Coordinates of C-alpha atoms in Angstrom, one line a residue:
X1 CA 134.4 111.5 111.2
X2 CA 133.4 107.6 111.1
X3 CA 131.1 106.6 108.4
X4 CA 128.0 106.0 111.0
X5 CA 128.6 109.7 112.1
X6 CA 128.3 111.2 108.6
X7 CA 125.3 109.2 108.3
X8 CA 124.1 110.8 111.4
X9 CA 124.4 113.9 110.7
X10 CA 123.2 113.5 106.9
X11 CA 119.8 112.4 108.0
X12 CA 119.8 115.3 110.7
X13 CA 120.1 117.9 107.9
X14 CA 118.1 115.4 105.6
X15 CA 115.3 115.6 108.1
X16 CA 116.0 119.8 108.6
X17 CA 115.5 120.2 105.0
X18 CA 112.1 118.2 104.5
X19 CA 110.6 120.1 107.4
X20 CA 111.7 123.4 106.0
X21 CA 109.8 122.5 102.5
X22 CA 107.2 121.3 104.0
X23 CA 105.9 119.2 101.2
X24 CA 103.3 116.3 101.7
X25 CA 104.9 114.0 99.0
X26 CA 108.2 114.2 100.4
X27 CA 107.3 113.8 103.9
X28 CA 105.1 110.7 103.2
X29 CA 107.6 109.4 101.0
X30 CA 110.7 109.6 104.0
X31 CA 108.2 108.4 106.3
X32 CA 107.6 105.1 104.3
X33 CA 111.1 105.1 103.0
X34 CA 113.8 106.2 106.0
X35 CA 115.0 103.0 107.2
X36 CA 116.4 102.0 103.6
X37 CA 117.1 105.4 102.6
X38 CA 119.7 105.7 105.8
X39 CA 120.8 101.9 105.4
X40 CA 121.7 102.1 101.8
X41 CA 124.8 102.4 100.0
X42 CA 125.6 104.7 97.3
X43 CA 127.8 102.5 95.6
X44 CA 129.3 98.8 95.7
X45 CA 132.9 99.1 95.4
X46 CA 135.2 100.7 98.5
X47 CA 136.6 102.7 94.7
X48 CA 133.4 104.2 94.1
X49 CA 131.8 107.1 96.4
X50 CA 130.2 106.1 99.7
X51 CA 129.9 102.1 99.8
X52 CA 129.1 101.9 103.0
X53 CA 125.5 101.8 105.3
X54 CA 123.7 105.4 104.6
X55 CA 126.4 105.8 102.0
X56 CA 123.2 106.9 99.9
X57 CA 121.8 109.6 102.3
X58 CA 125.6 111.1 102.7
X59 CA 126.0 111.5 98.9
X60 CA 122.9 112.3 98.4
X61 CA 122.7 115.0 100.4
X62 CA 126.2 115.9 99.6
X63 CA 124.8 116.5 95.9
X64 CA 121.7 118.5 97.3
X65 CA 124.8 121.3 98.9
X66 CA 126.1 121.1 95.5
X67 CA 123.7 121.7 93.4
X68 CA 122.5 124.7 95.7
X69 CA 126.0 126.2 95.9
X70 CA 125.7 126.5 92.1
X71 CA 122.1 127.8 91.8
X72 CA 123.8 130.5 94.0
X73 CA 126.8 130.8 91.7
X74 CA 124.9 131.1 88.4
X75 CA 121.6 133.1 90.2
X76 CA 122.8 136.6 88.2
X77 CA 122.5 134.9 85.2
X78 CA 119.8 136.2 82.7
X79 CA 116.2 134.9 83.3
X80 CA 118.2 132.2 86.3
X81 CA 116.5 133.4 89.6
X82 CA 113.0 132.1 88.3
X83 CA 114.4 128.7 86.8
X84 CA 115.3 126.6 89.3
X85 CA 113.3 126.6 92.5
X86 CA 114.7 125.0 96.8
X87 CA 112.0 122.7 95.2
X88 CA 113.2 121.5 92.2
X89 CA 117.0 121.2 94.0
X90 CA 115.7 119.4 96.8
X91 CA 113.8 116.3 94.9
X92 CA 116.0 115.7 92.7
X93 CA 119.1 116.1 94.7
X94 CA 117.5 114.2 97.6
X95 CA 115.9 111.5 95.3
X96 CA 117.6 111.2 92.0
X97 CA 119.4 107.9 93.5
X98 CA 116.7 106.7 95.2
X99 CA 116.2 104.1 92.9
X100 CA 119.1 102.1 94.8
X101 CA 116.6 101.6 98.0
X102 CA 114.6 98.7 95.3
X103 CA 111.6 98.6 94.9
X104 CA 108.4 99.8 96.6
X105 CA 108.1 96.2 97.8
X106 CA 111.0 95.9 99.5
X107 CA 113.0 93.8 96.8
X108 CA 116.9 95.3 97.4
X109 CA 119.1 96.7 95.1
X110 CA 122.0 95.7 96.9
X111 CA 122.8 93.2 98.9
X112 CA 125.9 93.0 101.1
X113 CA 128.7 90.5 99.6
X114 CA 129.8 87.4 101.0
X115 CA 133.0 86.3 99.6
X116 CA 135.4 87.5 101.4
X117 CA 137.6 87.2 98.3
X118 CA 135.5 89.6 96.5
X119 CA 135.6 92.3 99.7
X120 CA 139.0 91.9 100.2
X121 CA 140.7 92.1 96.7
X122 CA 138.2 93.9 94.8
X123 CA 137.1 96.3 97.2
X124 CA 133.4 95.3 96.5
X125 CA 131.6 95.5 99.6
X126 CA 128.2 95.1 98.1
X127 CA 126.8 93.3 94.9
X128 CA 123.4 93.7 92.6
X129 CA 120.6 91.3 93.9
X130 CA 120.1 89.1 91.1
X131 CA 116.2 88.8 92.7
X132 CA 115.2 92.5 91.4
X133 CA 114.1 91.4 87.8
X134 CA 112.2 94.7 87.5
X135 CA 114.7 95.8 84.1
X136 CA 115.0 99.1 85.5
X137 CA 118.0 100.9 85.9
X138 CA 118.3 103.0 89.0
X139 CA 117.4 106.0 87.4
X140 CA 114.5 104.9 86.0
X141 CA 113.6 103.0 89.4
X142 CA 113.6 106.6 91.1
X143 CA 111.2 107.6 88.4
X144 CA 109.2 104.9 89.1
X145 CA 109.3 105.4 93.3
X146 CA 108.4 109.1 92.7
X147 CA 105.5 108.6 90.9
X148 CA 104.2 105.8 93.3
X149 CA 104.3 108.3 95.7
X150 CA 102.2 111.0 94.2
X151 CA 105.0 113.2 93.1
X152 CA 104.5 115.4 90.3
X153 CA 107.8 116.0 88.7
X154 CA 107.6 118.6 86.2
X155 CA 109.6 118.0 82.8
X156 CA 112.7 119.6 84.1
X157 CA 112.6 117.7 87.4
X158 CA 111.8 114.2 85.2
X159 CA 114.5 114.8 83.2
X160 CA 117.0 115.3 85.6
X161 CA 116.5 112.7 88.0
X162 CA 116.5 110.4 84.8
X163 CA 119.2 111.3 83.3
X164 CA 121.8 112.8 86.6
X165 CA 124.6 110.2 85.6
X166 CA 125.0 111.7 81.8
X167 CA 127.0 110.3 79.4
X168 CA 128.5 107.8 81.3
X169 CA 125.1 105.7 80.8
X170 CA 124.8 105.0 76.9
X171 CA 121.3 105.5 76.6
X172 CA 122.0 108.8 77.7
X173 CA 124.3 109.4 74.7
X174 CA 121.4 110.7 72.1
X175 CA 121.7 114.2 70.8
X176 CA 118.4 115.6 72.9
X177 CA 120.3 114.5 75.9
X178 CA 124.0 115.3 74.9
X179 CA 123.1 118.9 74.0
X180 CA 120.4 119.6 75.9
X181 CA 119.9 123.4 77.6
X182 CA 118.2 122.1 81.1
X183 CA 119.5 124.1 83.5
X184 CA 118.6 121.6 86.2
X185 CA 119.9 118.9 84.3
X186 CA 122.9 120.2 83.6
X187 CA 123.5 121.3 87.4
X188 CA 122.4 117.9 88.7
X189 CA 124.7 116.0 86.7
X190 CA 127.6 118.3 87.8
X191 CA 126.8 118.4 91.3
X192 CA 126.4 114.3 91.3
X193 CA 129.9 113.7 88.9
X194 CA 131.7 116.4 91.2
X195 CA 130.2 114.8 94.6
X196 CA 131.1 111.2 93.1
X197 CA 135.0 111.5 91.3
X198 CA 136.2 114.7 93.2
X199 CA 134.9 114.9 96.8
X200 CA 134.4 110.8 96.5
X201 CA 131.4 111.1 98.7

């Protein structure tokens, strides 16, 4: 499958999934959103997962599967089947990147690379636009996007969209985060390490 047909078919279930929730935030925020959401990459480097046009909606959606094949794994646990709700799996699998779009302005995260040099021995197919001087990270950019958009996250939500790349970000490497009990957290970390090193989507 070529990388415009994944992307395809990504924003196909993408699009399944939003109508099945049938939530007003998350409509109106795809509605404003779509053509940078399915234009985006997920990453820079050709190494890295998805660095390609719609890389983002492929691996984010990719993450979404995951997370719910593990909600369905761990559902018999104690006190589980109330924790984590199609909700709750959907924002912030769907949206816990979504900081890479930039900002609400329009101001890019990425930018496509021009050296040729760069693209050819690096791999890096993309680089950071130097013009988005917001001091967010990407994380903290999807915070920032949800809220402009009238989404209330709850903590657990907040939390995990914030902090989905783990310990590999060192402001993530605090004892509240390193040994915290979030259920959500901890499955959308997993889901979006898994979907990035193993599956490389």
């Amino acid at each position: 499958m070529t990388n415009s047909e994944k992307v395809i078919e990504a924003a196909s279930k993408i699009q399944t999934l939003i109508e099945e929730l049938s939530n007003d935030a998350l409509a109106k925020l795809f509605d404003q959103f779509s053509d940078r959401y399915f234009t985006t990459p997920a990453s820079s480097k050709i190494e890295h997962h998805s660095a390609y046009p719609g890389g983002l909606a492929v691996h984010s959606l990719a993450v979404t599967e995951m997370m719910f094949k593990l909600v369905d794994v761990l559902k018999d646990e104690k006190e589980f089947p109330t924790a984590i709700t199609n909700l709750d799996v959907i924002i912030v699998g769907l949206l816990h990147d979504l900081g890479k779009i930039g900002t609400a302005e329009g101001v890019l995260y990425y930018i496509p690379q021009t050296s040729e040099w760069h693209r050819k021995n690096l791999g890096q197919m993309y680089k950071y636009n130097e013009n988005l001087k917001d001091g967010l990270t990407h994380a903290q950019r999807s915070i920032r996007l949800l809220q402009q958009y009238g989404f209330q996250l709850s903590d657990s939500q907040y939390i995990s969209v914030l902090q989905h790349d783990g310990l590999y970000v060192e402001s993530n490497r605090t004892p509240e985060i390193m040994f915290s009990e979030d259920k959500l957290a901890r499955i959308t970390h997993f889901a979006d390490s898994y979907t990035c090193f193993v599956n490389k989507i």
